Amino acid sequence: MIVIDLEECGVCEKCIPICPKELIEKKGYAMIIKDGCDDCGICLDICPLGAIYEEE
């Protein structure tokens, strides 16, 4: 499962357009991954702070 560490996220929004299923969105002062993520991993390398990672 891919998650966004809300404490590390700088809300730069670089991950929003990279998601092919458009499942990442800004919610207030945080980024969230909506239901339906198939863990493709495309968003993992785009985050400059490393706040997006795969959780086992």
PDB file of C-alpha atoms in Angstrom:
ATOM      1  CA  MET A   1       0.000   0.000   0.000  1.00  0.00           C
ATOM      2  CA  ILE A   2       1.330   3.439  -0.925  1.00  0.00           C
ATOM      3  CA  VAL A   3       0.962   6.116   1.730  1.00  0.00           C
ATOM      4  CA  ILE A   4       1.824   9.791   2.172  1.00  0.00           C
ATOM      5  CA  ASP A   5       3.564  10.766   5.393  1.00  0.00           C
ATOM      6  CA  LEU A   6       1.583  13.844   6.352  1.00  0.00           C
ATOM      7  CA  GLU A   7       4.342  15.105   8.668  1.00  0.00           C
ATOM      8  CA  GLU A   8       6.947  14.987   5.884  1.00  0.00           C
ATOM      9  CA  CYS A   9       4.728  16.190   3.021  1.00  0.00           C
ATOM     10  CA  GLY A  10       5.402  19.774   1.934  1.00  0.00           C
ATOM     11  CA  VAL A  11       2.131  19.950  -0.060  1.00  0.00           C
ATOM     12  CA  CYS A  12       4.024  20.875  -3.243  1.00  0.00           C
ATOM     13  CA  GLU A  13       1.336  19.078  -5.301  1.00  0.00           C
ATOM     14  CA  LYS A  14       3.870  17.483  -7.710  1.00  0.00           C
ATOM     15  CA  CYS A  15       2.239  14.097  -7.091  1.00  0.00           C
ATOM     16  CA  ILE A  16      -1.240  15.186  -8.216  1.00  0.00           C
ATOM     17  CA  PRO A  17      -0.693  15.292 -12.008  1.00  0.00           C
ATOM     18  CA  ILE A  18       1.594  12.225 -12.040  1.00  0.00           C
ATOM     19  CA  CYS A  19      -1.075   9.790 -10.790  1.00  0.00           C
ATOM     20  CA  PRO A  20      -2.550   8.007 -13.853  1.00  0.00           C
ATOM     21  CA  LYS A  21      -5.796   7.275 -11.989  1.00  0.00           C
ATOM     22  CA  GLU A  22      -6.089  10.836 -10.575  1.00  0.00           C
ATOM     23  CA  LEU A  23      -6.358   9.515  -7.020  1.00  0.00           C
ATOM     24  CA  ILE A  24      -4.094  11.990  -5.226  1.00  0.00           C
ATOM     25  CA  GLU A  25      -5.696  15.201  -4.092  1.00  0.00           C
ATOM     26  CA  LYS A  26      -5.102  18.111  -1.766  1.00  0.00           C
ATOM     27  CA  LYS A  27      -7.398  18.097   1.242  1.00  0.00           C
ATOM     28  CA  GLY A  28      -6.891  21.181   3.380  1.00  0.00           C
ATOM     29  CA  TYR A  29      -3.206  21.284   4.287  1.00  0.00           C
ATOM     30  CA  ALA A  30      -2.492  17.668   3.364  1.00  0.00           C
ATOM     31  CA  MET A  31      -2.269  15.371   0.371  1.00  0.00           C
ATOM     32  CA  ILE A  32      -4.358  12.192   0.381  1.00  0.00           C
ATOM     33  CA  ILE A  33      -4.553   9.085  -1.793  1.00  0.00           C
ATOM     34  CA  LYS A  34      -8.169   8.171  -2.463  1.00  0.00           C
ATOM     35  CA  ASP A  35      -9.501   4.599  -2.575  1.00  0.00           C
ATOM     36  CA  GLY A  36      -8.697   2.754  -5.769  1.00  0.00           C
ATOM     37  CA  CYS A  37      -4.904   3.080  -5.790  1.00  0.00           C
ATOM     38  CA  ASP A  38      -3.397   0.009  -7.468  1.00  0.00           C
ATOM     39  CA  ASP A  39       0.118   0.673  -6.081  1.00  0.00           C
ATOM     40  CA  CYS A  40       1.666   1.341  -9.505  1.00  0.00           C
ATOM     41  CA  GLY A  41       4.447   3.332  -7.776  1.00  0.00           C
ATOM     42  CA  ILE A  42       4.671   6.164 -10.290  1.00  0.00           C
ATOM     43  CA  CYS A  43       4.264   8.734  -7.509  1.00  0.00           C
ATOM     44  CA  LEU A  44       7.070   7.335  -5.335  1.00  0.00           C
ATOM     45  CA  ASP A  45       9.946   9.072  -7.134  1.00  0.00           C
ATOM     46  CA  ILE A  46       8.231  12.419  -7.794  1.00  0.00           C
ATOM     47  CA  CYS A  47       8.129  13.549  -4.150  1.00  0.00           C
ATOM     48  CA  PRO A  48      11.145  15.789  -3.434  1.00  0.00           C
ATOM     49  CA  LEU A  49      10.829  15.134   0.317  1.00  0.00           C
ATOM     50  CA  GLY A  50      10.385  11.357   0.131  1.00  0.00           C
ATOM     51  CA  ALA A  51       7.026  11.622   1.884  1.00  0.00           C
ATOM     52  CA  ILE A  52       5.391   9.057  -0.411  1.00  0.00           C
ATOM     53  CA  TYR A  53       6.421   5.495   0.289  1.00  0.00           C
ATOM     54  CA  GLU A  54       5.263   1.908   0.072  1.00  0.00           C
ATOM     55  CA  GLU A  55       4.086   0.416   3.346  1.00  0.00           C
ATOM     56  CA  GLU A  56       4.050  -3.345   3.767  1.00  0.00           C
TER      57      GLU A  56
END
